[in-house]
Coordinates of C-alpha atoms in Angstrom, one line a residue:
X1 CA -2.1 5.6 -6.5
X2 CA -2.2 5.7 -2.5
X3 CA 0.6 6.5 -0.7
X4 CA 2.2 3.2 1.1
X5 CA 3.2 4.5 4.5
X6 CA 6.1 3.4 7.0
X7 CA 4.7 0.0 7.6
X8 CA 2.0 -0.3 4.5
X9 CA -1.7 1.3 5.3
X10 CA -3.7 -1.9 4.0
X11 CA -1.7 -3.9 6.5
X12 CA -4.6 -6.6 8.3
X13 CA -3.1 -7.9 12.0
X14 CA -3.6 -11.0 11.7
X15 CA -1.6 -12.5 15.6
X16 CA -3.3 -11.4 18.7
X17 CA -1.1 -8.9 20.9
X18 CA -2.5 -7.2 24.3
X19 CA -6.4 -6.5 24.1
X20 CA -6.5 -2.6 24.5
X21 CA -10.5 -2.6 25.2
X22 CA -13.7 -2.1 23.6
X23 CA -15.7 0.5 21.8
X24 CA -14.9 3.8 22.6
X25 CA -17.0 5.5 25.6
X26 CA -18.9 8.3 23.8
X27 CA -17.5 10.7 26.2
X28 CA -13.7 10.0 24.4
X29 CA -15.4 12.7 21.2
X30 CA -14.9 15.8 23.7
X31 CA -12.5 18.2 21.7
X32 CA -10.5 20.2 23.7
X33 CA -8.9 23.6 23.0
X34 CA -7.4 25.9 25.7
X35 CA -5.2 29.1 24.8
X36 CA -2.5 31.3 27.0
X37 CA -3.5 34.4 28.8
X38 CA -1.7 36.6 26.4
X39 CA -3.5 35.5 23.4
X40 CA -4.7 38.3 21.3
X41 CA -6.1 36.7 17.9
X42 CA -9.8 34.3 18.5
X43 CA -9.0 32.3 15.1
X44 CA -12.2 30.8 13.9
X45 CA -11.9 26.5 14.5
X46 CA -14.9 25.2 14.4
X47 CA -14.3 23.1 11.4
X48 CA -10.8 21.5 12.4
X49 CA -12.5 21.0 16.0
X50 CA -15.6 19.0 14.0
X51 CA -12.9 17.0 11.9
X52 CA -10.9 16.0 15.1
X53 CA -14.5 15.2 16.6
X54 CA -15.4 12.8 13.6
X55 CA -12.0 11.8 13.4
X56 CA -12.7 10.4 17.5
X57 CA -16.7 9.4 16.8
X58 CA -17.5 8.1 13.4
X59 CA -14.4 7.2 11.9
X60 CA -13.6 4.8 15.6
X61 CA -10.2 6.2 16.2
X62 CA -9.5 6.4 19.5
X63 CA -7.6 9.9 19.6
X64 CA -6.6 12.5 17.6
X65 CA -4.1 16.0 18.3
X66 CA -3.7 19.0 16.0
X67 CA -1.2 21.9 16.4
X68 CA -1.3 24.7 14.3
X69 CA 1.0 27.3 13.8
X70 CA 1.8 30.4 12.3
X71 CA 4.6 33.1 12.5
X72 CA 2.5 34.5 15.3
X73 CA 2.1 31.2 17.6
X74 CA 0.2 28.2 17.4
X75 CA -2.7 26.4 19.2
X76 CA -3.4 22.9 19.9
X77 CA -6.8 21.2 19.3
X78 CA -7.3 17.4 21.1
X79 CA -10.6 15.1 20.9
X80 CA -10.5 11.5 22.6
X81 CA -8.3 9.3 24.7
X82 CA -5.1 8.4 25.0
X83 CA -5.6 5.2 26.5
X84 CA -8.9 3.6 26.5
X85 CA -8.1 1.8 29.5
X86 CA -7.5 4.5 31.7
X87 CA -9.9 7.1 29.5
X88 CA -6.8 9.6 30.4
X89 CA -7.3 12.2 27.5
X90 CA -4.9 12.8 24.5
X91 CA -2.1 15.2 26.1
X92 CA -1.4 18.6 24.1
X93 CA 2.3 18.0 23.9
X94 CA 2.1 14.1 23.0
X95 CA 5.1 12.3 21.8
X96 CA 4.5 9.8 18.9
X97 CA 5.6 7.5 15.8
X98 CA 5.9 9.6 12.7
X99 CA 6.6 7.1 10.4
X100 CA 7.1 8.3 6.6
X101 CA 7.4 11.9 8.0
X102 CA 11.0 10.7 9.0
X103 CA 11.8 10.5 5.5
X104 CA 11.9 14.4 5.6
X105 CA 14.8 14.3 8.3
X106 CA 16.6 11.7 6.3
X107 CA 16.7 13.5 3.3
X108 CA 17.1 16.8 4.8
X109 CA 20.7 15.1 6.1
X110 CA 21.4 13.7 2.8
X111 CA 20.8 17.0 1.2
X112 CA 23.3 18.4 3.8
X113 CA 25.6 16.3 2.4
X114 CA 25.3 17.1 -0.8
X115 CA 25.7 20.8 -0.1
X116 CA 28.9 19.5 1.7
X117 CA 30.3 18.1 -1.6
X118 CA 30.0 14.3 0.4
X119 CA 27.4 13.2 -1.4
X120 CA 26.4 13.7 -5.6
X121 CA 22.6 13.0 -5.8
X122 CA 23.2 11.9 -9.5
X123 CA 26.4 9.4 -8.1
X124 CA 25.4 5.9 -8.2
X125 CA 24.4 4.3 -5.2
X126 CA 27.4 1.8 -5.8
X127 CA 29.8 4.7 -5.0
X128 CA 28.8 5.2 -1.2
X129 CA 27.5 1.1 -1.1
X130 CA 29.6 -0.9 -3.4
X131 CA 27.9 -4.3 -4.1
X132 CA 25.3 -3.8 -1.7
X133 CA 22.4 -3.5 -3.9
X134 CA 22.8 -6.2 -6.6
X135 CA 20.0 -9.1 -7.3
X136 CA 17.1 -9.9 -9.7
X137 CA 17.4 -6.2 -12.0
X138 CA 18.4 -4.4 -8.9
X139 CA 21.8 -2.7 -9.3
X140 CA 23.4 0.2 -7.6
X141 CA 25.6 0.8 -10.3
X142 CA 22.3 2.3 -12.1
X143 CA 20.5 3.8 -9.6
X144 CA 21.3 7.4 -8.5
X145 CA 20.7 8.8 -4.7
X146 CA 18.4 11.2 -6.2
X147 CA 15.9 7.9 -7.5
X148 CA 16.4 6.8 -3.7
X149 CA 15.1 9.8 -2.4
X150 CA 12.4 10.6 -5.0
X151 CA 11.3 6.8 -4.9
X152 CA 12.2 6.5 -9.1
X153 CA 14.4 4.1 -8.0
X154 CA 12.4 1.1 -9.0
X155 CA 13.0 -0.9 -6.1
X156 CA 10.6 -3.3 -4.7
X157 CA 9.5 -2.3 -1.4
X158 CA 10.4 -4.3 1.7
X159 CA 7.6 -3.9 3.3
X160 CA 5.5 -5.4 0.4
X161 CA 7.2 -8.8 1.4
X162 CA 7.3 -8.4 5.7
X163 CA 4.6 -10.5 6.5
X164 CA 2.6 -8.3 9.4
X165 CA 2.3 -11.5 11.6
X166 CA 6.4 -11.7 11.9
X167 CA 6.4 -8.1 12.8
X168 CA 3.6 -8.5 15.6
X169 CA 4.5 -12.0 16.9
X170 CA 7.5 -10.7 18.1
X171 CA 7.5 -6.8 18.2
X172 CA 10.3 -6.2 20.4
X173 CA 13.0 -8.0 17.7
X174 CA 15.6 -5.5 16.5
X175 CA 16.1 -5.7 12.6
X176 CA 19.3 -4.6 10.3
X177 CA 18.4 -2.4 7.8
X178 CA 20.8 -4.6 5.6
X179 CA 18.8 -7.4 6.5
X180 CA 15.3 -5.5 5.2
X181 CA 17.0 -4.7 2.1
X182 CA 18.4 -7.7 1.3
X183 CA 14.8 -9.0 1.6
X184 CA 13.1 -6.6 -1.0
X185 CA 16.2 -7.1 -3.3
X186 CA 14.9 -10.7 -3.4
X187 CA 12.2 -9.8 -5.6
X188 CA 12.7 -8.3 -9.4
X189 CA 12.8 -4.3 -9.6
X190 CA 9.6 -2.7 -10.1
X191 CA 10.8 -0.8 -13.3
X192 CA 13.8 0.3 -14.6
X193 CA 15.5 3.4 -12.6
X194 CA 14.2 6.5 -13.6
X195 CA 11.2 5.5 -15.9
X196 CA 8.3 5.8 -13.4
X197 CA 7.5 6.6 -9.8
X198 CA 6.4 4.1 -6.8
X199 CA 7.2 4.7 -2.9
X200 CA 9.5 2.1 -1.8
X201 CA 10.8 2.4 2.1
X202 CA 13.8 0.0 0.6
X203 CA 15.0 3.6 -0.9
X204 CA 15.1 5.2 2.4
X205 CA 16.8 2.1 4.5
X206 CA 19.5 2.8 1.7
X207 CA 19.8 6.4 2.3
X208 CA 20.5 6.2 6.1
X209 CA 23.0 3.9 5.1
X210 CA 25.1 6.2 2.8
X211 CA 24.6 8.9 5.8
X212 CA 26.2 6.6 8.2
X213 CA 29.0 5.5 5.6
X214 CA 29.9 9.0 4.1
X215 CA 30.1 10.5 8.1
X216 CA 31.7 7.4 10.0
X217 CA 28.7 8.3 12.4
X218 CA 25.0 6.3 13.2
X219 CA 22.4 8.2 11.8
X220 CA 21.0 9.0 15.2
X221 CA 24.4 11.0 15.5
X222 CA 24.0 12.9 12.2
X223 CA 19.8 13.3 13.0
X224 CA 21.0 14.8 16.4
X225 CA 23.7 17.1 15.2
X226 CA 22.3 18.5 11.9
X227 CA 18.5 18.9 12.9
X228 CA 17.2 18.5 16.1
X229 CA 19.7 20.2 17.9
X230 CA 20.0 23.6 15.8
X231 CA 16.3 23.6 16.1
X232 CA 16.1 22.6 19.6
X233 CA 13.7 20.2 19.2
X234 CA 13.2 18.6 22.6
X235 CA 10.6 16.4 22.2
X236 CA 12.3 14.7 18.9
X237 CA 14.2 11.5 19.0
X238 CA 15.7 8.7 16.9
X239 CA 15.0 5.6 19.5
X240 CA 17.0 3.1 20.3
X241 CA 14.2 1.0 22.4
X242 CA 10.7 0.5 22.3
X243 CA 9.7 3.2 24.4
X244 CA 8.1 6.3 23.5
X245 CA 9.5 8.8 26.1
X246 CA 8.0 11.6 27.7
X247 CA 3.7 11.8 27.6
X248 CA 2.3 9.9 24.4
X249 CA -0.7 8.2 23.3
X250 CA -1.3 4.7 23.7
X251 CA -1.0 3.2 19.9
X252 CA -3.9 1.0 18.8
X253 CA -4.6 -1.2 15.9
X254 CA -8.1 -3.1 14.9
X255 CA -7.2 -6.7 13.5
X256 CA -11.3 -6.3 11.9
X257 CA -14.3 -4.8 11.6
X258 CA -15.7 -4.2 15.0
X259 CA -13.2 -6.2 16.6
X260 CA -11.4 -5.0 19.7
X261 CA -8.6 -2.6 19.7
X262 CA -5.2 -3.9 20.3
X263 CA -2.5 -1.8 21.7
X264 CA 0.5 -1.9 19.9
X265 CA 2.7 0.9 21.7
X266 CA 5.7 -1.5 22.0
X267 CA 7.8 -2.0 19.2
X268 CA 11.2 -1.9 18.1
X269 CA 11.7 1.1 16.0
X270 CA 14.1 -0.8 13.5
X271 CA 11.3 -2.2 11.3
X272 CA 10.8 1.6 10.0
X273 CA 14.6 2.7 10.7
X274 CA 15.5 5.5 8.5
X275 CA 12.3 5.2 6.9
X276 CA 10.6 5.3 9.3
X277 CA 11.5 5.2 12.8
X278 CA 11.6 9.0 14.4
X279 CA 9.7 9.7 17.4
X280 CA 8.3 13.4 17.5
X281 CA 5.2 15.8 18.6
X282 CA 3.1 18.0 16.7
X283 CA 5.2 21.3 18.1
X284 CA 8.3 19.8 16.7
X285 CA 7.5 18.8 13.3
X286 CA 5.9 22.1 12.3
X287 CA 8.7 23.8 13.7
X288 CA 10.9 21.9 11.2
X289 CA 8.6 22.2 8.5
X290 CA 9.1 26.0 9.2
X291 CA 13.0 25.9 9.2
X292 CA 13.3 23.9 6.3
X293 CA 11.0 25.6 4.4
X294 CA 12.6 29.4 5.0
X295 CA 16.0 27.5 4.1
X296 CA 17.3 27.3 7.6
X297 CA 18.0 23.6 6.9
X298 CA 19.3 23.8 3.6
X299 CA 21.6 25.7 1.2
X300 CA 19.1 27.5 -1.7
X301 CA 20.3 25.1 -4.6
X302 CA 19.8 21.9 -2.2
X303 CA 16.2 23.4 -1.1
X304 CA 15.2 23.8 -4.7
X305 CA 16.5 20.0 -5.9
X306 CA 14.0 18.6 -2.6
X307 CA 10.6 20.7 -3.9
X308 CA 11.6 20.0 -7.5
X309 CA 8.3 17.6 -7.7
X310 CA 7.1 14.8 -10.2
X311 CA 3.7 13.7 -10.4
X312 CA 3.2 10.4 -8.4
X313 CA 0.0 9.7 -10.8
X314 CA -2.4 10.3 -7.5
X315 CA -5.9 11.9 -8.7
X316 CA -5.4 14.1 -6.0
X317 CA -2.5 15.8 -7.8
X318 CA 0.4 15.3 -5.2
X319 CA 3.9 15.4 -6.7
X320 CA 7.0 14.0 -5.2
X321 CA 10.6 15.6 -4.2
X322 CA 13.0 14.5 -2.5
X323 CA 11.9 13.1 0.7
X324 CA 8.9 16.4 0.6
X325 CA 5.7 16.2 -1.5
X326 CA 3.8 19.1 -2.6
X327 CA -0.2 19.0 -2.4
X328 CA -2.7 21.8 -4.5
X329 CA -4.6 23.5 -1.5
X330 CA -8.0 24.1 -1.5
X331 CA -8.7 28.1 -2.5
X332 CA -5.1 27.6 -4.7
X333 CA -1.7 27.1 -4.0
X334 CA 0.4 24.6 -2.7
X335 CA 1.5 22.6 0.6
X336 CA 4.7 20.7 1.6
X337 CA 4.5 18.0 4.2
X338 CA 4.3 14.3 4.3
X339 CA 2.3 11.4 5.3
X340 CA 3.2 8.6 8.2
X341 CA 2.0 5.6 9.3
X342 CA 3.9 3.2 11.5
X343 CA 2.0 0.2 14.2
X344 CA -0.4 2.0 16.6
X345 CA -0.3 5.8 14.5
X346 CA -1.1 7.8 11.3
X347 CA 0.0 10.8 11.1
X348 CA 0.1 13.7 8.5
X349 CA 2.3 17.2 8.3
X350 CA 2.0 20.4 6.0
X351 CA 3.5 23.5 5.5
X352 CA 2.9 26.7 3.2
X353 CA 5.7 29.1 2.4
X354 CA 4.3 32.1 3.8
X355 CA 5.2 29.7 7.2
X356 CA 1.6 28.2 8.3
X357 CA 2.3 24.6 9.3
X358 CA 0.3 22.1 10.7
X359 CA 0.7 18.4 12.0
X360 CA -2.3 16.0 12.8
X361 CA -1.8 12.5 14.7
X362 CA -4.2 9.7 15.8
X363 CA -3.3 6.8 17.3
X364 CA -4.9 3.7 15.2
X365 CA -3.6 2.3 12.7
X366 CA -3.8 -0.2 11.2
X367 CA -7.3 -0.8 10.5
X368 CA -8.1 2.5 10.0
X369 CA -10.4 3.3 7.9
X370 CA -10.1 5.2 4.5
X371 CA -12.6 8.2 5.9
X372 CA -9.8 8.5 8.8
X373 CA -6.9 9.8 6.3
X374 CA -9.7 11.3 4.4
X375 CA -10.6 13.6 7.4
X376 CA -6.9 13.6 8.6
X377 CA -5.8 15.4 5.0
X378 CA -8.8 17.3 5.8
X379 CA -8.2 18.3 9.0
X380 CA -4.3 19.8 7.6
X381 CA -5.8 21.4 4.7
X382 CA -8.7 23.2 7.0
X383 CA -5.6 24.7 9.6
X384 CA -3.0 25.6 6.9
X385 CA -6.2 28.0 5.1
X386 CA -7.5 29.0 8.3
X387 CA -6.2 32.0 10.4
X388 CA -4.1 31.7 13.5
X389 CA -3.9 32.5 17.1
X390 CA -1.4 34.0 18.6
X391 CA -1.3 32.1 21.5
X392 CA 0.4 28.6 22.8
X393 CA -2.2 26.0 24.5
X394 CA -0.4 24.2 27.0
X395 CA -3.4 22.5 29.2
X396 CA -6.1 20.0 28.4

């Protein structure tokens, strides 16, 4: 089973939006990697360099950024453009839509909660939403905030039933997460709560919901207050607009083989919300991934309820917590992390517990194709087994 991302991965964009250009100049493949004086390690990344390089030739994606980190420092690989127009390259400390990897901050608040005695991951959902989730099986009075998290919850996914051309005819539209659930809870649950496994967003909408009810405060508050700013993450944010502030990548989709890529950058986060939504960089996602791994984040019992897995039936062997998925790394042993897509970006993060992390963007999607998350997955894996630098690139 592949993972569905923030807004679906087989999505096909079928309305025309602003033509972003051609085919890519061959001169947008030049992989970039530039350290600080005072780096002492010269950490072997040829491979992750060549990934990033396919990743920006043969795969057609028009640019890719990798950061890399370890309890000594981390380094920051780029290959291609950031805007094809322009051919201004990918910038090392680019801003951009992390999709499903906001799940992670949304259920790293929930868990807060939880530790706070606000929130009982086996309560019903009815208990923090009375009535809200009712309609063709789908009943809140049976599903637990843990099944919302762990996506057991059997709910259909709205984003199985958000036609691509409404999202993209109009991108700028704000929608109420009450109104995207309400659309999945038109269609009859998937299975019965707690009997199987299969990634619905609808879960996630939900959970930003009881957030904001439990607190009396918008999620944004509660993101802003619990996560980014005990971890000082300045280049994270929960938008309000369709901007993407500070330097980012221009976000691309292809509506076809060999068709022209359109740019997508300007959207109205509300059709990932909670699910979905976050804006971040590659620096600040690995440094959460550290924090919440070492239990910075999280009280030890809450920590150990998000990395208690089950299998999501994936021959790749991925198993599912609560808002954190574990992968079997190549050479043994496991990584936490997550995938995202969300209009314009794909995205994927990982973390070990001996605190390697590592965070890999491109901005296409969709119309990707499969060898892009192949050699995105690839790309993570090759950092989190490689040895680090000590240093911090901060040029291009």
């Amino acid at each position: 089973m592949k993972h569905k991302r923030a807004l679906g991965g087989a999505l096909t964009v079928a309305v025309a939006v602003t033509l972003a250009g051609a085919a890519l100049p061959g001169s947008a493949a030049a992989t970039t990697e530039t350290r600080a004086a005072e780096s002492a390690g010269t950490a072997d990344h040829a491979r992750l360099k060549a990934l990033l390089h396919r990743l920006t030739t043969v795969d057609g994606v028009p640019g890719a950024l990798a950061e890399v980190r370890d309890r000594r420092g981390s380094t920051v690989l780029t290959s291609g453009l950031a805007n094809v127009k322009s051919q201004a390259p990918v910038h090392p400390d680019s801003r951009f839509r992390i999709g499903s990897l906001t799940k992670m901050f949304t259920a790293t608040a929930v868990l807060q909660l939880v530790g706070e005695h606000r929130v009982g991951l086996d309560a019903p959902v009815e208990r923090y939403l009375p009535g809200v989730v009712r309609g063709h099986g789908n009943d809140g009075r049976v599903i637990t905030v843990r099944q919302l998290l762990q996506h057991t919850s059997g709910l259909p996914d709205f984003l199985d039933h958000l036609k691509p051309q409404d999202i993209l005819k109009d991108p700028l539209v704000h929608r109420d997460p009450r109104d995207l659930v309400n659309l999945a809870l038109e269609h009859p649950r998937v299975f019965e709560p707690g009997t199987d496994w299969d990634y619905s967003n609808t879960g996630y909408l939900l959970a930003g919901m009881i957030i904001e009810r439990v607190t009396g405060h918008s999620y944004a508050e509660e993101i802003r207050e619990r996560i980014i700013e005990p971890l000082r993450l300045r280049e994270t944010y929960v938008p309000r607009s369709s901007a993407i502030p500070g330097p980012h990548p221009r976000g691309y989709a292809r509506p076809g083989k060999d068709a022209p890529l359109l740019d997508v950058t300007r959207i109205d986060p509300s059709v990932g919300g909670t699910a979905g939504g976050v804006i971040s960089s590659g620096t600040d996602i690995n440094r959460f991934l550290g924090a919440l791994l070492r239990g910075d984040l999280l009280r030890p019992a809450e920590l150990r309820h998000m990395m208690k897995t089950r299998p999501t039936g994936n021959e790749d062997g991925r198993a599912y917590g609560l808002g954190l998925e574990s992968r079997p790394l190549p050479g043994g042993g496991l990584y936490w992390g997550h995938t995202g897509d969300f209009l314009g970006f794909e995205t994927m993060a990982g973390a070990t517990a001996d605190g390697r992390q590592a965070t890999v963007m491109v901005n296409l999607g969709p119309g990707g194709s499969d060898a892009q998350s192949d050699d995105i997955k690839a790309a993570v894996e090759t950092a989190l087994s490689e040895s680090r630098p000590s240093a911090r690139l901060r040029t291009w």
